CSV table of N, CA and C in Angstrom, one decimal:
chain,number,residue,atom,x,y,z
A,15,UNK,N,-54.3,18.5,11.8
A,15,UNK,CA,-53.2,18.7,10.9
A,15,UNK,C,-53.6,19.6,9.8
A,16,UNK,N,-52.6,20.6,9.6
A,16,UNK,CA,-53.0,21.7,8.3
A,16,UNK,C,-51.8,22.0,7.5
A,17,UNK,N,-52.6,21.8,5.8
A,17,UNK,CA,-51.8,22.1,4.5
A,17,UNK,C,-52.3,23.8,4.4
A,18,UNK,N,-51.1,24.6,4.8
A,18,UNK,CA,-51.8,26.0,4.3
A,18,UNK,C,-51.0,26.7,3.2
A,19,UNK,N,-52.0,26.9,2.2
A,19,UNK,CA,-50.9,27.7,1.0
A,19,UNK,C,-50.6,28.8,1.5
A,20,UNK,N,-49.9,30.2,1.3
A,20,UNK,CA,-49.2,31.2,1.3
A,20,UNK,C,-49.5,32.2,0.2
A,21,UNK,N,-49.7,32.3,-0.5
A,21,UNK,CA,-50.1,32.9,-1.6
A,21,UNK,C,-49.5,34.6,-1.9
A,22,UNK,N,-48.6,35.4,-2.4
A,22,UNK,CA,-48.3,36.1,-2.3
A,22,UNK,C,-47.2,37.0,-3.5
A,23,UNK,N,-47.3,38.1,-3.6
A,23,UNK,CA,-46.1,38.9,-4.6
A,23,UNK,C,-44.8,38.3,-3.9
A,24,UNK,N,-43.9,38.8,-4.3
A,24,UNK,CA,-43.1,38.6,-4.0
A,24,UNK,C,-42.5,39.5,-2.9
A,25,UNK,N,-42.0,39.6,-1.4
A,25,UNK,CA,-41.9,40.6,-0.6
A,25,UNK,C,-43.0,40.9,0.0
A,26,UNK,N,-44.1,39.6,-0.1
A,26,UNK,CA,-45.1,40.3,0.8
A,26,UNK,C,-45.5,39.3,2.2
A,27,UNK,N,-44.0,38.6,2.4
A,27,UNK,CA,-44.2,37.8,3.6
A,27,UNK,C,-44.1,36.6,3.6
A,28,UNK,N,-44.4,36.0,2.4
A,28,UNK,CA,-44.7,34.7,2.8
A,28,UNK,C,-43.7,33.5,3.3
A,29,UNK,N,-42.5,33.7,3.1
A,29,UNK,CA,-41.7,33.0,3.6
A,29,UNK,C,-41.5,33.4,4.8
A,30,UNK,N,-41.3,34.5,4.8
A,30,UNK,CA,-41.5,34.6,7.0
A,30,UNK,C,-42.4,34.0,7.5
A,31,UNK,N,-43.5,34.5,7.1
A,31,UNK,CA,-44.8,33.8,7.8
A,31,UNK,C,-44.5,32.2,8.2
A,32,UNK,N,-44.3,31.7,6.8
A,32,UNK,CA,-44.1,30.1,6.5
A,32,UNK,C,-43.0,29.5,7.4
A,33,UNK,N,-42.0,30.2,8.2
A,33,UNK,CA,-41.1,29.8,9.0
A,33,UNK,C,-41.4,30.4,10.4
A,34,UNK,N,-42.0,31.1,10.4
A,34,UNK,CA,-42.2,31.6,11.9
A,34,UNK,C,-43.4,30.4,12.3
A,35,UNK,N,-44.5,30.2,11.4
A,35,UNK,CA,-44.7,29.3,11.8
A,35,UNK,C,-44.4,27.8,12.0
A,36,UNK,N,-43.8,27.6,11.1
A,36,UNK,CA,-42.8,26.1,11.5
A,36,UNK,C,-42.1,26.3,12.6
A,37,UNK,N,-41.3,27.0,12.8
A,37,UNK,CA,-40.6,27.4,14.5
A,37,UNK,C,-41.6,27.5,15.7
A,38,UNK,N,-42.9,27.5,15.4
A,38,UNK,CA,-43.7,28.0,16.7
A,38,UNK,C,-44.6,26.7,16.4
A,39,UNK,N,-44.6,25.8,15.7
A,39,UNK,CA,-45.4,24.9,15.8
A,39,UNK,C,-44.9,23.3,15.1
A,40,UNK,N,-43.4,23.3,16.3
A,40,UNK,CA,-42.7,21.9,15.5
A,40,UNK,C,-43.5,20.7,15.5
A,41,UNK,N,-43.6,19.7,14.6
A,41,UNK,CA,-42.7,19.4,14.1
A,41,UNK,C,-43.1,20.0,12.2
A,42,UNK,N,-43.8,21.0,12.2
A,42,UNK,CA,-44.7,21.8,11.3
A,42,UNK,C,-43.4,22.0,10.4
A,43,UNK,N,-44.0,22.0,9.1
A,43,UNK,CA,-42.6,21.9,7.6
A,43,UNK,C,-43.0,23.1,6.8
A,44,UNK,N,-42.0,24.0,6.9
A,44,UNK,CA,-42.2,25.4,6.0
A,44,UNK,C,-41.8,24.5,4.5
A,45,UNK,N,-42.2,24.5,3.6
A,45,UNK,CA,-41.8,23.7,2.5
A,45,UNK,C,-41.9,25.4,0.7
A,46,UNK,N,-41.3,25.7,0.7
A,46,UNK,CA,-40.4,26.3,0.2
A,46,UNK,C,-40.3,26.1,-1.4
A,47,UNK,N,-40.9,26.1,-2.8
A,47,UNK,CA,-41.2,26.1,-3.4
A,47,UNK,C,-39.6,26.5,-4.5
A,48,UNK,N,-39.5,27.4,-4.3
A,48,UNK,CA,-38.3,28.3,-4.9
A,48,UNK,C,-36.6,28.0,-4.2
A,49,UNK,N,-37.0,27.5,-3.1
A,49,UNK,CA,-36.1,27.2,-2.4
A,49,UNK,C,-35.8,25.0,-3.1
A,50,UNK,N,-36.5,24.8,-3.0
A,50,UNK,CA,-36.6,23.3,-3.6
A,50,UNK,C,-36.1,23.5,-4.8
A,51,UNK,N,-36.2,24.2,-5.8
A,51,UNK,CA,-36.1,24.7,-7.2
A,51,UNK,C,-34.9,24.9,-7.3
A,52,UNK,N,-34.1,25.8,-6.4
A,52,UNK,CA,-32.9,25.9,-6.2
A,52,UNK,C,-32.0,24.7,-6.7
A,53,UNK,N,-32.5,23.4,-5.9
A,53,UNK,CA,-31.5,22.8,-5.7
A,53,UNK,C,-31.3,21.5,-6.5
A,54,UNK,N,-32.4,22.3,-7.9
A,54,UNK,CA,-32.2,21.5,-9.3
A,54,UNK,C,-31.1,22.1,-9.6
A,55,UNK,N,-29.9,21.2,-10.2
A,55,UNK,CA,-28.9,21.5,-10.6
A,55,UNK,C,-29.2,22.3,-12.1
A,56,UNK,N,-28.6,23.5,-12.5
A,56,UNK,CA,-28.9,23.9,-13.9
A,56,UNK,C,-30.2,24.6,-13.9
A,57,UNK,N,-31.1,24.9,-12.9
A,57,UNK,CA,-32.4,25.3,-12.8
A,57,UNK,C,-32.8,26.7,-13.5
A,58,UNK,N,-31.2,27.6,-13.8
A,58,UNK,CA,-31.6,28.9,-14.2
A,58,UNK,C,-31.7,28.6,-16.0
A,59,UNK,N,-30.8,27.8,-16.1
A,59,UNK,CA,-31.0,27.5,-17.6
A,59,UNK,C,-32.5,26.7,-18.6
A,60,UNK,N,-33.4,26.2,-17.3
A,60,UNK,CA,-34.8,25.5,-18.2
A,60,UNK,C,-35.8,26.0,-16.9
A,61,UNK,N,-35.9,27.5,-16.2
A,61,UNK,CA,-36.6,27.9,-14.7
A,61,UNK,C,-37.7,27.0,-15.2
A,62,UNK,N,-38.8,27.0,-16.3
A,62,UNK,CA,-40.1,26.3,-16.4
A,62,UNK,C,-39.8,25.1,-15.8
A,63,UNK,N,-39.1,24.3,-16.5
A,63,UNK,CA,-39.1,22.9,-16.3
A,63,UNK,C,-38.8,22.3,-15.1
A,64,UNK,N,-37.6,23.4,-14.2
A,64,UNK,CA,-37.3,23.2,-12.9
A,64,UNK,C,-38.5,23.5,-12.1
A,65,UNK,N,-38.9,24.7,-12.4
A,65,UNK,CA,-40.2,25.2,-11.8
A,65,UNK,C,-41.5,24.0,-11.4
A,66,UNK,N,-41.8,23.2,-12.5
A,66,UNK,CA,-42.7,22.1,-12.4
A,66,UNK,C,-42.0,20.8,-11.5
A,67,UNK,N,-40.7,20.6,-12.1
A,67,UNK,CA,-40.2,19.7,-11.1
A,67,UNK,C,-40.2,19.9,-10.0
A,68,UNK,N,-40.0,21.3,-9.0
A,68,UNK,CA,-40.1,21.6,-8.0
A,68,UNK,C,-41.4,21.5,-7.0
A,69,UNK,N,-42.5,21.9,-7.9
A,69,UNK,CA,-43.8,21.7,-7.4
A,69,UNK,C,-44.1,20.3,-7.4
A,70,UNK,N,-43.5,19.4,-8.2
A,70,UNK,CA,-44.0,17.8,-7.5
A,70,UNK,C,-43.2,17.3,-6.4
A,71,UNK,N,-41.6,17.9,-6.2
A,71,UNK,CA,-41.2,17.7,-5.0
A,71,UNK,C,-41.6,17.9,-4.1
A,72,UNK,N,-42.4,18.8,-3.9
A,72,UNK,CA,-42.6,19.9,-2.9
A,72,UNK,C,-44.0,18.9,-2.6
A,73,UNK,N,-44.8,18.8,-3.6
A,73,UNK,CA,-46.1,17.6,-3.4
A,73,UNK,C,-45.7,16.5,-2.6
A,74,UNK,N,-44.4,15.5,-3.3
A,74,UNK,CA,-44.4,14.5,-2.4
A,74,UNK,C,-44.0,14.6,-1.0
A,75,UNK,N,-43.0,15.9,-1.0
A,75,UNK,CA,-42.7,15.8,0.3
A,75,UNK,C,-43.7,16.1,1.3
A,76,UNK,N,-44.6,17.2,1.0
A,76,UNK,CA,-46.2,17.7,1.9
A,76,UNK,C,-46.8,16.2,2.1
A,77,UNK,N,-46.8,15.4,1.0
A,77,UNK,CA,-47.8,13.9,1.7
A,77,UNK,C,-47.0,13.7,2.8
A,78,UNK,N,-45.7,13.4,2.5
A,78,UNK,CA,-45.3,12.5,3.2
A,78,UNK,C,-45.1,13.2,4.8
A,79,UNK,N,-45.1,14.6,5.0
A,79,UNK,CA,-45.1,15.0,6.2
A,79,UNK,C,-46.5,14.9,6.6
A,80,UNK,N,-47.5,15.5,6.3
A,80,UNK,CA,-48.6,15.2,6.4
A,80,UNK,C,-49.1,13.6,6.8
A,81,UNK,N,-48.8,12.9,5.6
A,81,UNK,CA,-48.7,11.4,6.2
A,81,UNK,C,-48.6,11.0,8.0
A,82,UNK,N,-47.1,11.7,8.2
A,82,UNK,CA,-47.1,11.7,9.6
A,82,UNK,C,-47.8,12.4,10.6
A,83,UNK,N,-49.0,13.0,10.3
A,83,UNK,CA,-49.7,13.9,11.1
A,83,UNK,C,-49.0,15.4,11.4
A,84,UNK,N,-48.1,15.6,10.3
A,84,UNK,CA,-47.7,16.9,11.0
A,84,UNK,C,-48.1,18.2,9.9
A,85,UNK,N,-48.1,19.2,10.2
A,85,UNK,CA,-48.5,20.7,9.6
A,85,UNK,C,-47.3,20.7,8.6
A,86,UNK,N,-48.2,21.5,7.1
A,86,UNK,CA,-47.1,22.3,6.1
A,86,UNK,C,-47.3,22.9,5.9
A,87,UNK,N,-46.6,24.2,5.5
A,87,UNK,CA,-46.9,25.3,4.8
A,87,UNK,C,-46.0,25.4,3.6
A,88,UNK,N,-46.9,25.8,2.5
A,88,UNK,CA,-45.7,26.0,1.0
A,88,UNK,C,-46.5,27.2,0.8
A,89,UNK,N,-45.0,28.1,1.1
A,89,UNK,CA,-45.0,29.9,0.4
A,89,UNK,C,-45.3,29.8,-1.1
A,90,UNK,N,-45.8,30.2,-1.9
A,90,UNK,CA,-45.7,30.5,-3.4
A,90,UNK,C,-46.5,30.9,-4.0
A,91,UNK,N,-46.2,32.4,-4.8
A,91,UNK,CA,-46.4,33.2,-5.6
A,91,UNK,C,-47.5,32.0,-6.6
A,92,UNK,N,-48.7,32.2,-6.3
A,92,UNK,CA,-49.5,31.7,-8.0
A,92,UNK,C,-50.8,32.5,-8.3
A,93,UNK,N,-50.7,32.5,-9.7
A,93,UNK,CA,-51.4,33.5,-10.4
A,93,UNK,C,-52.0,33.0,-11.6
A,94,UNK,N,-51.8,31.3,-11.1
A,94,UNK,CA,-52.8,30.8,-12.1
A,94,UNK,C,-53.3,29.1,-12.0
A,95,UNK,N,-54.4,28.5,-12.3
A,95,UNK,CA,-55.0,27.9,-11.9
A,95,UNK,C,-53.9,26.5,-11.5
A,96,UNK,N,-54.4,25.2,-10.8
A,96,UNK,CA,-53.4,24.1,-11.1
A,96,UNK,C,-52.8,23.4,-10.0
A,97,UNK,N,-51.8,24.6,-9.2
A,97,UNK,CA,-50.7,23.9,-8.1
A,97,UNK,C,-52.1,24.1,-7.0
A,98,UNK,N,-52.5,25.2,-6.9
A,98,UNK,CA,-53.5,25.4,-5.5
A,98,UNK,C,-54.8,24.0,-5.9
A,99,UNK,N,-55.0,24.1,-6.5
A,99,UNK,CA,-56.3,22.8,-6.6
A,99,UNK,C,-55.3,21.3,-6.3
A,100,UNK,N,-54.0,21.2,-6.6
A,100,UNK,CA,-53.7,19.6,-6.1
A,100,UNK,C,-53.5,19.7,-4.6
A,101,UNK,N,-52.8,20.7,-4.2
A,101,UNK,CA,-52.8,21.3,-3.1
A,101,UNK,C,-53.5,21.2,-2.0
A,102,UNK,N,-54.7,21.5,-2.3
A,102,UNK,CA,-56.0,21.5,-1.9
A,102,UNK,C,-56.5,19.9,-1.5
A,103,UNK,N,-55.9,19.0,-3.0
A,103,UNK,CA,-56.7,17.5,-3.1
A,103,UNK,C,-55.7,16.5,-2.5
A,104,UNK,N,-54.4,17.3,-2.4
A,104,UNK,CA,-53.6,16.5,-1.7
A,104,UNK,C,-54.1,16.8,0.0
A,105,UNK,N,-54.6,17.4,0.2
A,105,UNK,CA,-55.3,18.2,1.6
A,105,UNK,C,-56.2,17.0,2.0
A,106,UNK,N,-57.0,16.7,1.1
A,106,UNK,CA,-58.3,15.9,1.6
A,106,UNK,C,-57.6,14.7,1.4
A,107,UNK,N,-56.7,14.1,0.8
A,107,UNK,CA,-56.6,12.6,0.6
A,107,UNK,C,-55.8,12.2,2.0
A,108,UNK,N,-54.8,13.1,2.5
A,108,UNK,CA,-54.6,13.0,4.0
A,108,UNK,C,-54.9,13.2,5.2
A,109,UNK,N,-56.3,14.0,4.8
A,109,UNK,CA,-57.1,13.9,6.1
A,109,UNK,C,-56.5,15.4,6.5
A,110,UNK,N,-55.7,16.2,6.3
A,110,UNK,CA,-55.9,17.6,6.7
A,110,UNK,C,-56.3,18.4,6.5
A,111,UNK,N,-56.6,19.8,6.9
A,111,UNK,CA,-57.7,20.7,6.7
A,111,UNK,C,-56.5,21.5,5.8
A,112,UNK,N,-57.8,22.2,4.6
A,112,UNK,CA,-56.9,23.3,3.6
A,112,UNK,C,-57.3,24.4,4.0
A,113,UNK,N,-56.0,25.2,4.0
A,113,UNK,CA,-56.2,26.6,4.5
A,113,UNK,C,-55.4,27.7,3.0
A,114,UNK,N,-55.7,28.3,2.5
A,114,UNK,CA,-55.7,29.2,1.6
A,114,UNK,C,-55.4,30.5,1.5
A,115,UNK,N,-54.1,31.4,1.8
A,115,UNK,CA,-54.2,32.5,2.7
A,115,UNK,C,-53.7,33.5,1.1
A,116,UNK,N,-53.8,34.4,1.0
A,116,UNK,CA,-52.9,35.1,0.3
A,116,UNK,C,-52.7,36.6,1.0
A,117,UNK,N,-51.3,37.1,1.0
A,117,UNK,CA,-50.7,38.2,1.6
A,117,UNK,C,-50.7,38.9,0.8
A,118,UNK,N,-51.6,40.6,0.6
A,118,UNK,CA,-51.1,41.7,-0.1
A,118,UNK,C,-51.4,42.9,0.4
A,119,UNK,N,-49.8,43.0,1.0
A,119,UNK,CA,-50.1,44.4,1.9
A,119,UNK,C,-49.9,45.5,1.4
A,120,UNK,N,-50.6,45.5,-0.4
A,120,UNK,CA,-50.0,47.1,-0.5
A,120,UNK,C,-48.7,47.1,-2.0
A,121,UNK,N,-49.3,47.3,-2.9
A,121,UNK,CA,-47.7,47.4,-3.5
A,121,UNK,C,-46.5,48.1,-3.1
A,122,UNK,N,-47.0,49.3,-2.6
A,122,UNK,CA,-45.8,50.1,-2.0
A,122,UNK,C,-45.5,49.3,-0.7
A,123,UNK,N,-46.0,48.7,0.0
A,123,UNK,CA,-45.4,48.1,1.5
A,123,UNK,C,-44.8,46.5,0.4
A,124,UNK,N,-45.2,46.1,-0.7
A,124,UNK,CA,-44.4,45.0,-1.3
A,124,UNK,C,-43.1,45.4,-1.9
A,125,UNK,N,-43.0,46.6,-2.3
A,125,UNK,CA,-42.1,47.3,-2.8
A,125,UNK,C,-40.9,47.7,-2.3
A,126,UNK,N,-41.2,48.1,-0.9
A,126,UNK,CA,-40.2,48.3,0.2
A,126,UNK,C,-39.6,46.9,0.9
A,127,UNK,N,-40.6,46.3,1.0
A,127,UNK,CA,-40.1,44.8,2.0
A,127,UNK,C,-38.8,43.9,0.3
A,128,UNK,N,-39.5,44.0,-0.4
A,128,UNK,CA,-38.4,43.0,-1.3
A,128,UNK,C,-37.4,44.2,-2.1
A,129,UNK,N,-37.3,45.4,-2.0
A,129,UNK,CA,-36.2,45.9,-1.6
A,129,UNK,C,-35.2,46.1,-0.5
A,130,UNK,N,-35.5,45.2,0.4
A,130,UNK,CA,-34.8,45.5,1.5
A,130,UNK,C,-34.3,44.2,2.0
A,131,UNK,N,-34.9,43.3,1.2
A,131,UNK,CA,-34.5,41.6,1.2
A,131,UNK,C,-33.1,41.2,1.1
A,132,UNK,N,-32.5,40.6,1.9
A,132,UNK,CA,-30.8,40.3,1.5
A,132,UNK,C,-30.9,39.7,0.3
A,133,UNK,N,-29.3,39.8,-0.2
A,133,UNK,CA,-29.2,38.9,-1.6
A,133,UNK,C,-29.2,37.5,-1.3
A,134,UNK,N,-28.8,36.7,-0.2
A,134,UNK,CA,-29.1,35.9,-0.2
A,134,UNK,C,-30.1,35.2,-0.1
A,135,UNK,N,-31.5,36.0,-0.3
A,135,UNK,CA,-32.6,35.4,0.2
A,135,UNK,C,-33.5,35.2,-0.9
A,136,UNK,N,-33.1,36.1,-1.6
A,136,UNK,CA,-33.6,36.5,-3.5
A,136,UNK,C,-32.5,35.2,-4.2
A,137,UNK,N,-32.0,34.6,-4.0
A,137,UNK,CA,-30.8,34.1,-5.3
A,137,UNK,C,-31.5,32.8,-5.8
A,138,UNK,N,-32.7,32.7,-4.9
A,138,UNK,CA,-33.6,31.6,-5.9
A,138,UNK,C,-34.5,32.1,-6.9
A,139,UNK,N,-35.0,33.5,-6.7
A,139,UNK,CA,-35.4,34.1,-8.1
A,139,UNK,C,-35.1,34.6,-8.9
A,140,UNK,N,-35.7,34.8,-10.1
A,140,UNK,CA,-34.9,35.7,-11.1
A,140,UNK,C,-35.4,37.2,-10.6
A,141,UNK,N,-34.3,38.3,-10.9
A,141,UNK,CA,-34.5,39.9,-10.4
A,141,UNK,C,-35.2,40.2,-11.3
A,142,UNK,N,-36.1,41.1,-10.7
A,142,UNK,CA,-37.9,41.7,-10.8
A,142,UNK,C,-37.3,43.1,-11.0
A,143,UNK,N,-37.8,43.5,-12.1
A,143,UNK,CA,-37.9,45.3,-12.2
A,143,UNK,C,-39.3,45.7,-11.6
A,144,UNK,N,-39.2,46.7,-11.1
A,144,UNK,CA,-40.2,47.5,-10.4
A,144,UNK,C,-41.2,47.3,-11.4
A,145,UNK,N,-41.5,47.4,-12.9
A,145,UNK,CA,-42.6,47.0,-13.3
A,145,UNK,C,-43.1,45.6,-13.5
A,146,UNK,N,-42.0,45.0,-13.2
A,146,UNK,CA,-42.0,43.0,-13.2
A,146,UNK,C,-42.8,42.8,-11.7
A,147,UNK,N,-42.7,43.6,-10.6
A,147,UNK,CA,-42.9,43.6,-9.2
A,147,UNK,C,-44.2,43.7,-9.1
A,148,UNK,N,-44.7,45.0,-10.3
A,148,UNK,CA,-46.3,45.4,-9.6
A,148,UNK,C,-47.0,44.4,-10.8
A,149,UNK,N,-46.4,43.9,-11.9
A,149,UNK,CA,-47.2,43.0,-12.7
A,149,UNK,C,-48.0,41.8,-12.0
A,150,UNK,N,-46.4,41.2,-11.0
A,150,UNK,CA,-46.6,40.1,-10.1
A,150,UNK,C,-47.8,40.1,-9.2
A,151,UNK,N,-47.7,41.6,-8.6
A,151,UNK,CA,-48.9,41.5,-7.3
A,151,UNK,C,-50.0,41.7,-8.0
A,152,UNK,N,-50.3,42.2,-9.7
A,152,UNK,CA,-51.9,42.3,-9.7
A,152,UNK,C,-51.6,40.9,-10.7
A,153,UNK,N,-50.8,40.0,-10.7
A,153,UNK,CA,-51.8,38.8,-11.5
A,153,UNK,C,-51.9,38.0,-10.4
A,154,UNK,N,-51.7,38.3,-8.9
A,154,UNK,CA,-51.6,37.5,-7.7
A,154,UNK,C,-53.4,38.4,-7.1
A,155,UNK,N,-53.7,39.2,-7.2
A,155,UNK,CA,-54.3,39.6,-7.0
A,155,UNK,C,-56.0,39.8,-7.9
A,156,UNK,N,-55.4,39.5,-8.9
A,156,UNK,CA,-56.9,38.8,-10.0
A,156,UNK,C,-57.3,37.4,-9.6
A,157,UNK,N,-55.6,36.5,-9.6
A,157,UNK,CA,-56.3,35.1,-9.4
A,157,UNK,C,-56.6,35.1,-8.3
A,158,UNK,N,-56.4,35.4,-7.2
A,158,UNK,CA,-57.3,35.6,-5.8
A,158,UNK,C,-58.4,35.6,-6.0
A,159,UNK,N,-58.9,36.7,-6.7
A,159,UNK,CA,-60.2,36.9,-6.7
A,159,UNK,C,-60.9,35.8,-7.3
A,160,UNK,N,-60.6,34.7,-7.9
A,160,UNK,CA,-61.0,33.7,-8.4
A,160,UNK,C,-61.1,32.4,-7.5
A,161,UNK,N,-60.7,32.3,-6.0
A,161,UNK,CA,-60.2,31.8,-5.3
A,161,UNK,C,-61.4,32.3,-4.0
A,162,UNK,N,-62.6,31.6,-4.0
A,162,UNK,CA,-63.7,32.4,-3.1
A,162,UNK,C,-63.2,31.7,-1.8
A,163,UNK,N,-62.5,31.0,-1.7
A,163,UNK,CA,-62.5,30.2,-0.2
A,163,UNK,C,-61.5,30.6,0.4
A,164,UNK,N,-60.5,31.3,-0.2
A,164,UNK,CA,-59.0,32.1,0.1
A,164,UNK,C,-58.7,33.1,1.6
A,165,UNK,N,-58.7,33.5,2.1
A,165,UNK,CA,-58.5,34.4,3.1
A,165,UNK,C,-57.6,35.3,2.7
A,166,UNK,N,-57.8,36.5,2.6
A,166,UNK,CA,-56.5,37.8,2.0
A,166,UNK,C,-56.7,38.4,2.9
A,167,UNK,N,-54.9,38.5,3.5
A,167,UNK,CA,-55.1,39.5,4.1
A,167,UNK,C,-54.0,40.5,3.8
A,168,UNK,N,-54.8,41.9,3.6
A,168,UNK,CA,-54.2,43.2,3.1
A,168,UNK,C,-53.6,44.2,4.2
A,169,UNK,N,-53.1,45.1,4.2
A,169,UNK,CA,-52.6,46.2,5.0
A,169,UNK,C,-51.8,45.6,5.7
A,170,UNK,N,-51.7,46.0,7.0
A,170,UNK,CA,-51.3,45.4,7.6
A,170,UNK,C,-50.8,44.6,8.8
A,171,UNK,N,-50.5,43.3,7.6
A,171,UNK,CA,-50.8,41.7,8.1
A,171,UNK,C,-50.1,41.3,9.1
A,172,UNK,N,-50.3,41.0,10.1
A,172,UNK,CA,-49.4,41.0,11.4
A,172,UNK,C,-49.6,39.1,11.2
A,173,UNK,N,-48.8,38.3,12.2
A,173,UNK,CA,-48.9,36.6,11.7
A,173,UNK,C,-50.3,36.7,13.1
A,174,UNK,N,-50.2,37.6,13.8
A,174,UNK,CA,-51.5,37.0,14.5
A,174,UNK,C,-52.6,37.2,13.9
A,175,UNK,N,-52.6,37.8,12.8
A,175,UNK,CA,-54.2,38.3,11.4
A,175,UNK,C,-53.7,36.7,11.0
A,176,UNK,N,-52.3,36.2,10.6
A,176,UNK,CA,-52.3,35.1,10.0
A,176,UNK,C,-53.4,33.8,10.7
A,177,UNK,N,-52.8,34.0,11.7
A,177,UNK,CA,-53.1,32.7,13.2
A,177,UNK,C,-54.7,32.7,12.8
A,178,UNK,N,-55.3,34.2,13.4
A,178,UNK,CA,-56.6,33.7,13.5
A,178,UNK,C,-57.7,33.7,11.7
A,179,UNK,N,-57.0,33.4,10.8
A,179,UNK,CA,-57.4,33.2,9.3
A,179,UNK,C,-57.5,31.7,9.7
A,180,UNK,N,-56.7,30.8,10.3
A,180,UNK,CA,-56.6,29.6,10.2
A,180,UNK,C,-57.7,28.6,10.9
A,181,UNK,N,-58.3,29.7,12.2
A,181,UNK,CA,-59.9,29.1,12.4
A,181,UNK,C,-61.0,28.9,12.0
């Protein structure tokens, strides 16, 4: 059984990834970060506070699938110490293996993919200006580097680069 983070700018996959693998490996839970966040009522009016609420949802729900022996993946953008370390400890208290991936294929290949994203796929974030975009991928890209156990993978990332990160 495996907790694997996703780690990524925004537009650089990780929610595909995080569902193609749940579809290719049922009864496996893409668990959705921004998407859970969503569905705090009022979320755009206190995003921090929803933001934190969301990540313990998203914690209890990972035990509890895990609990049952099954795979999770949570997509999400982090760029700073905290969610990846409970992450990680919620990893070991259920007996599954932590897998740590972060996707950065490129600002310009991030640039294109989350310009070309439907609106309904974005309506859980707040809209990113092109300089909001490349801020994102280098504070995702510093804390990586702080992250020695992580697997990055750059250019480009096909889900079979994903698959074999996970051996």
């Amino acid at each position: 059984m495996k907790l694997i983070l996703l780690n990524g700018p925004p537009g650089s996959g990780k929610s595909t990834v995080a569902r193609r693998y749940a579809g290719d490996h049922p009864p496996a839970l893409a668990l959705d970060v921004d998407r859970v966040r969503a569905m705090i009522g009022g979320w755009r009016s206190s995003p921090g506070e929803a933001g934190l609420l969301a990540r313990e949802i998203t914690l209890a729900a990972a035990r509890t699938h895990l609990s049952a022996g099954h795979d999770v993946v949570v997509p999400q953008l982090l760029a700073r110490p905290g969610f990846a370390e409970r992450l990680e400890a919620l990893a070991g208290e259920t007996g599954a293996s932590f897998h740590e991936i972060v996707l950065l294929p490129g600002l310009e290949e991030t640039r294109r993919r989350f310009a070309g994203r439907r609106s309904s796929e974005i309506e859980t974030v707040e809209p990113l200006t092109e300089e909001a975009l490349a801020a994102a991928y280098e504070r995702v890209v510093e804390y990586a580097s702080t992250r020695p156990r992580a697997s990055i993978l750059g250019g480009e990332t096909t889900y079979q680069a994903f698959l074999a990160s996970l051996t």
